[in-house]
C-alpha positions as CSV (number, residue, x, y, z in Angstrom):
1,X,0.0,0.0,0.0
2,X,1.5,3.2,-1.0
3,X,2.0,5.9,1.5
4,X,1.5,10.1,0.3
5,X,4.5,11.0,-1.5
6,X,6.3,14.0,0.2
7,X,5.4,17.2,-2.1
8,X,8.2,18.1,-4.9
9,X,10.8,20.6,-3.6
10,X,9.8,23.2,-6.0
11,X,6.5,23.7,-4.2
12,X,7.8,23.3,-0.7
13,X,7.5,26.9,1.3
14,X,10.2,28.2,2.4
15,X,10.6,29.2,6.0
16,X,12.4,32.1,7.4
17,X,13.9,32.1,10.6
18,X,11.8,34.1,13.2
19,X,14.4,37.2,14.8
20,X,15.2,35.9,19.0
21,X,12.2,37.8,21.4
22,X,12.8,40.6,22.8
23,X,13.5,40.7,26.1
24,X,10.2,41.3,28.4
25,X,9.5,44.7,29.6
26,X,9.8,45.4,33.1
27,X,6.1,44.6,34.5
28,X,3.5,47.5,35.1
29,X,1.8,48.2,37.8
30,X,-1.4,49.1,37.6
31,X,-2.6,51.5,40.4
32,X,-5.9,50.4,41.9
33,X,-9.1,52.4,41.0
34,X,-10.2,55.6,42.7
35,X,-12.3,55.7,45.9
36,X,-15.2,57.4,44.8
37,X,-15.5,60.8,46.4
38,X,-17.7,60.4,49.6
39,X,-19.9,63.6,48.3
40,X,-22.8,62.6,45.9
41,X,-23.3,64.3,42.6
42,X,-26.8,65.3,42.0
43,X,-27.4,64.7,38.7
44,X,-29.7,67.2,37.2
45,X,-33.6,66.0,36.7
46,X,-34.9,64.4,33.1
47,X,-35.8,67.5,31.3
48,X,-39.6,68.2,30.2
49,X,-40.6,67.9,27.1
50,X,-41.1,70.8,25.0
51,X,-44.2,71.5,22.7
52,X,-43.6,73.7,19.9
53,X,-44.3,77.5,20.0
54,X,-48.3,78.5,19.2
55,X,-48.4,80.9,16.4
56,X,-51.8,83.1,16.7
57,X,-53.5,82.6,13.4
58,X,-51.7,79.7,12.2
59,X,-53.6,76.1,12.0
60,X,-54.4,73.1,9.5
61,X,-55.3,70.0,10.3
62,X,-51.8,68.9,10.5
63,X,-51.7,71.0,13.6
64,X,-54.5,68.7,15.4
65,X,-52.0,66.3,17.5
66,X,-50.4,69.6,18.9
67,X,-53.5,71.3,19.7
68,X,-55.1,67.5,21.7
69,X,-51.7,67.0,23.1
70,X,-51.7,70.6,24.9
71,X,-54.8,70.0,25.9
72,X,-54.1,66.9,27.3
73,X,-50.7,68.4,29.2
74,X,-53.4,71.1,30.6
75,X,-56.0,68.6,31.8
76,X,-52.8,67.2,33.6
77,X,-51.7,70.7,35.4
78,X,-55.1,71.6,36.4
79,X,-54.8,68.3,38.3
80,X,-52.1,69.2,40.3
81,X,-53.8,72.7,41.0
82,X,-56.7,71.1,42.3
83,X,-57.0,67.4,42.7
84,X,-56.5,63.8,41.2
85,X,-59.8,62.9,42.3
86,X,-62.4,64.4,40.2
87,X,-65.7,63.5,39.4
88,X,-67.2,62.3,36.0
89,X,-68.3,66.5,35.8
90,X,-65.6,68.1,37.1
91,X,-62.9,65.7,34.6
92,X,-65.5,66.7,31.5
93,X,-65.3,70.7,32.7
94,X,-61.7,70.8,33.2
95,X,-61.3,68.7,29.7
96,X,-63.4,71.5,28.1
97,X,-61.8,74.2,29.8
98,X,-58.5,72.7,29.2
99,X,-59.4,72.4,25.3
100,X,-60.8,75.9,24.8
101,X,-57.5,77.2,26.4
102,X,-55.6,75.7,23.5
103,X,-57.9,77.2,20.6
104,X,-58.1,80.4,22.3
105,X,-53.8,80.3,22.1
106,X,-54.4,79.5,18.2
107,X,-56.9,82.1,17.7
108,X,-57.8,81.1,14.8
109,X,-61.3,80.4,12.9
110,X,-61.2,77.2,11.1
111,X,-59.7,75.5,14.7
112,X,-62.7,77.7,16.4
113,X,-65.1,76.5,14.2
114,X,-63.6,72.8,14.2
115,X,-63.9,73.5,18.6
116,X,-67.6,73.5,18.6
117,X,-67.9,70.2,16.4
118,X,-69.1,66.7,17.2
119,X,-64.9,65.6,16.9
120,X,-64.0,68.4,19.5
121,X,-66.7,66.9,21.9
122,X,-65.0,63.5,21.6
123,X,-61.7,64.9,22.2
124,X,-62.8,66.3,25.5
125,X,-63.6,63.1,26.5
126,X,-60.6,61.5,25.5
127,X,-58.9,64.0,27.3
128,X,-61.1,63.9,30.4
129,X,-60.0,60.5,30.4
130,X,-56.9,61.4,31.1
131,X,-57.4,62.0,34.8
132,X,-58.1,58.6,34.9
133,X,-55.2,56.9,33.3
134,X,-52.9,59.4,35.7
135,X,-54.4,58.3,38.4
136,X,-54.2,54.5,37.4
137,X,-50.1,54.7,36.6
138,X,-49.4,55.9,40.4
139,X,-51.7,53.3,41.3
140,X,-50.1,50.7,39.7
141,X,-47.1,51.0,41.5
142,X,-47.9,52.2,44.8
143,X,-48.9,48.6,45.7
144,X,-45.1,47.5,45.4
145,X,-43.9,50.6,47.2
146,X,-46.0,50.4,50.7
147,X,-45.1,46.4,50.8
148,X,-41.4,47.1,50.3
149,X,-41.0,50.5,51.9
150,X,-42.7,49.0,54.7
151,X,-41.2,45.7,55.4
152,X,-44.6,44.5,54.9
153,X,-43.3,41.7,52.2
154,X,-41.2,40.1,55.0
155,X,-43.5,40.4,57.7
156,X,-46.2,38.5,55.4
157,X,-43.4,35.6,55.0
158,X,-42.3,35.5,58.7
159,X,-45.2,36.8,60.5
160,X,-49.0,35.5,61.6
161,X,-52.1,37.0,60.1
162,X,-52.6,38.7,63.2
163,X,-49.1,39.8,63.4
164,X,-49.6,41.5,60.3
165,X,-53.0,42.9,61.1
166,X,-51.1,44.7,64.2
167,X,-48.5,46.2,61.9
168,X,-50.9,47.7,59.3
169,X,-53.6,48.5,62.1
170,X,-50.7,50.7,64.0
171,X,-49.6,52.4,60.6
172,X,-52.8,53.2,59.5
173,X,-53.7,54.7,63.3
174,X,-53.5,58.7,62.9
175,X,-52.1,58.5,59.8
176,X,-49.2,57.1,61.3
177,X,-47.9,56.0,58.0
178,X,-47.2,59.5,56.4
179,X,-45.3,61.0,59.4
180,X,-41.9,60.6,59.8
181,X,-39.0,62.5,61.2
182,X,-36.4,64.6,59.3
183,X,-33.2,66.4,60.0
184,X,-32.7,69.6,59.4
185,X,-29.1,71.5,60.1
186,X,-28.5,69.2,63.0
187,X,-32.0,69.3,64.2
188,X,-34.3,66.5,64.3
189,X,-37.6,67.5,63.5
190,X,-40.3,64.6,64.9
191,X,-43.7,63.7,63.5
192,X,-43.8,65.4,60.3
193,X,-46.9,65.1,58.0
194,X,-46.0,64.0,55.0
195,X,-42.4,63.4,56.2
196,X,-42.0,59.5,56.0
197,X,-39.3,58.4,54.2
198,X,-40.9,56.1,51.9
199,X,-43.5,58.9,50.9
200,X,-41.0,61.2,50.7
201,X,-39.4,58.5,48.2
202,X,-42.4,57.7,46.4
203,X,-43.1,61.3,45.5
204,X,-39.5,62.1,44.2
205,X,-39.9,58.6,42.2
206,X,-43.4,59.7,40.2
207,X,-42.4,63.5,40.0
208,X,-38.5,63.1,38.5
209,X,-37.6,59.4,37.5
210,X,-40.6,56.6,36.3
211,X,-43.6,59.3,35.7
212,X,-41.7,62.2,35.2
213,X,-44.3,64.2,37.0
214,X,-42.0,67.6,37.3
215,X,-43.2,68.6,33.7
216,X,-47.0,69.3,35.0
217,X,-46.2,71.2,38.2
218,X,-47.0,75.2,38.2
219,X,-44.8,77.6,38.5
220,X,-46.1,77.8,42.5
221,X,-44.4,74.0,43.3
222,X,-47.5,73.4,45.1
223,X,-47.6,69.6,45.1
224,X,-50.8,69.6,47.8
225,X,-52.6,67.7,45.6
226,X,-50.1,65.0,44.1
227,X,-49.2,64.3,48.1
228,X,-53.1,64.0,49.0
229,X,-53.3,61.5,46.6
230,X,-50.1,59.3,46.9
231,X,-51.3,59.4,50.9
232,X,-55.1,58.1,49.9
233,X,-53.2,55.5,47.4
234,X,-51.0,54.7,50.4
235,X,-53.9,54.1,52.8
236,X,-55.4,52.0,49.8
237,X,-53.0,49.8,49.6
238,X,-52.2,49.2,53.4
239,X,-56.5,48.4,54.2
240,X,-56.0,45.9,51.3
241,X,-53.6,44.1,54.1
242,X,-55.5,44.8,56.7
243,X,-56.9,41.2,58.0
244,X,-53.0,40.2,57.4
245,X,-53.5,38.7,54.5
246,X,-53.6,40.2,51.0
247,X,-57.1,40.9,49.0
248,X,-57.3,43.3,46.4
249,X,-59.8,46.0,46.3
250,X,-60.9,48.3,43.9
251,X,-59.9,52.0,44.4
252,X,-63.1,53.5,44.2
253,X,-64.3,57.2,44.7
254,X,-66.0,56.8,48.3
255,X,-66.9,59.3,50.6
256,X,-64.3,58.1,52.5
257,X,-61.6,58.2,50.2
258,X,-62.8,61.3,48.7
259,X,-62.5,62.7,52.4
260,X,-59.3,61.5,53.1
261,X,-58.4,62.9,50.3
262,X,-59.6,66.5,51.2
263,X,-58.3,66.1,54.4
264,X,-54.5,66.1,53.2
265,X,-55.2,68.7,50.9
266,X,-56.3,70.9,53.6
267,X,-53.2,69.7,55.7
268,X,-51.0,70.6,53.1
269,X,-52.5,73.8,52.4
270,X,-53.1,74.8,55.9
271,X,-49.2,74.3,56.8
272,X,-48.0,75.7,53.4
273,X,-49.6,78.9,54.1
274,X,-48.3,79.8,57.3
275,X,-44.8,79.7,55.0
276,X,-44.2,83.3,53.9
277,X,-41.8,81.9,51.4
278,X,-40.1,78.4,50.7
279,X,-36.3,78.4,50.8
280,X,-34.3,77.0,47.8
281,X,-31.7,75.6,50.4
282,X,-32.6,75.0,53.7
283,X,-29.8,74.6,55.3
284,X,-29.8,78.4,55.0
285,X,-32.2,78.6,57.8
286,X,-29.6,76.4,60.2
287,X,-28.2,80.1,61.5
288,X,-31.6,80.8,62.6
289,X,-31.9,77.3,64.8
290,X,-28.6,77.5,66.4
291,X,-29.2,80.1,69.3
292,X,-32.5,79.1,70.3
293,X,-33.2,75.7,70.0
294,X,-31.3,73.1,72.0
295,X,-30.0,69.8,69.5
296,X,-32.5,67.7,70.9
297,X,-36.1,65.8,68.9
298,X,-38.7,67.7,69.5
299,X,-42.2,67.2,68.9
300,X,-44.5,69.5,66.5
301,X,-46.5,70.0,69.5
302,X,-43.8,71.4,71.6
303,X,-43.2,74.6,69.5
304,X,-45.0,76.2,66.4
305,X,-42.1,77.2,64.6
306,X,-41.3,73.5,64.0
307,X,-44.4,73.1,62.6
308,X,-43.8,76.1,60.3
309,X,-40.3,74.7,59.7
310,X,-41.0,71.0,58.8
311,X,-43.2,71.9,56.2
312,X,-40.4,74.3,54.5
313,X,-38.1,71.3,55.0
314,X,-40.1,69.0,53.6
315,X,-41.4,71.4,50.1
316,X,-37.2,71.8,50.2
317,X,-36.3,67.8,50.5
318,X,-38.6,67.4,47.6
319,X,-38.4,70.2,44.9
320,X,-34.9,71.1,45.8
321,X,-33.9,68.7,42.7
322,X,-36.1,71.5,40.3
């Protein structure tokens, strides 16, 4: 059997002699990474969308989409000036308002005359609508923010039933739930409304990062309304645990939501006021604390200015990122 015959020399490839290696360079040290600095950066919020300029007198029909989405955007700001929870009427007034606002801006006659037609009256309810769908998107994740921010998720795995119904009975006493204490300039401040750490959380997450709220609050920063609501939400979701066990519940418009409701609202408003203006930084105010007030918790109750204070601190902790 004949083996393969070794390839004529005139094909062979010839091989050149590789050069010696060069000796190895002296190893390098790599230096290990920077400790990050201790202060945080504060990155700046998402910015707002921005709708193009209305021209008086200008419109087609291509213009349509603009004019329903400003619309929509106002129906969305006159929420936050007044509340999340409006009625079938007051959603289909502040629709109509909302839309006659935008065809005023235009001011122009074929966008008047298309304002008063059948398609206009649909649009209004579309955009009425939009209260709803708002409200539904908080909704839909406050469920996951009260059973983590408040431990409740481990309690349900570790804990009895009645356990549990102790735990959301003592959050839900007083409103327990939306008070918390903050520090301020050395100073803790006990009790707050509105000052628990996961609302406080909760509200920077819808207004700056997942919902990107910011872009419908007024030029005042009065967020009395968005914190009503995220509080009624809040209570929502905690009576949905209240027998220590989970059952879902439909968040209807009650009396008694719709009171709650009002209630924080009025809290809001009725501690805001007393403000005679809110500071940009608060720990401007720290000079002010220092030579009267020993570094000690205090209680609301204990002195009025705290009150007056804790509610600057708080309008500061949250629209200090604006």
């Amino acid at each position: 059997m004949s083996g393969i015959s070794p390839p004529a020399a005139s094909l062979a490839v010839p091989v050149t002699a590789l050069p010696p290696a060069a000796p190895l360079a002296a190893p390098i040290t790599v230096p290990p990474p920077a400790v990050p600095s201790a202060v945080p950066v504060t990155l700046p919020p998402p910015a707002a969308p921005s709708l193009p300029t209305i021209t008086p007198g200008l419109f087609c029909l291509q213009n349509l989409p603009q004019v329903k989405l400003r619309a929509k955007q106002g129906m969305k700001q006159s929420m936050f000036d007044d509340s999340f929870l409006l009625s079938s009427k007051a959603r289909s007034e502040k629709a109509l308002a909302s839309l006659a606002a935008v065809v005023a801006a235009f001011n122009n006659p074929e966008l008047t005359e298309w304002s008063l037609g059948s398609d206009a009256k649909k649009e209004a309810d579309r955009i009425g609508d939009t209260a709803k769908y708002l409200r539904k998107q908080v909704r839909d994740i406050v469920r996951t923010a009260v059973l983590f921010g408040y431990n409740l998720d481990e309690a349900l795995a570790t804990q009895t039933p009645q356990q549990v119904e102790l735990t959301i009975r003592s959050l839900l006493q007083g409103d327990a739930f939306l008070n918390g204490d903050i520090e301020v300039g050395g100073q803790v401040i006990v009790g707050v409304p509105f000052g628990n750490r996961i609302m406080r959380h909760f509200v920077r997450h819808v207004l700056f990062h997942q919902l990107n709220l910011q872009q419908y609050v007024g030029p005042s920063r009065d967020l009395g309304a968005l914190l009503a609501f995220i509080g009624t939400s809040f209570e929502w979701a905690l009576k949905e645990l209240s027998t220590g066990t989970f059952i879902p519940s439909d968040f209807d418009m009650s009396g008694a939501r719709l009171a709650l409701d009002q209630k924080l609202s009025g809290l809001y408003k009725s501690m805001r006021s007393d403000i005679m203006f809110l500071p940009g930084n608060i720990i401007s105010f720290t000079p002010l604390l220092t030579p009267k007030i020993p570094r000690k918790k205090r209680t609301l109750s204990l002195n009025m200015f705290w009150i007056l204070f804790s509610i600057a601190a708080i309008v500061a902790l949250v629209l200090g990122l604006f």
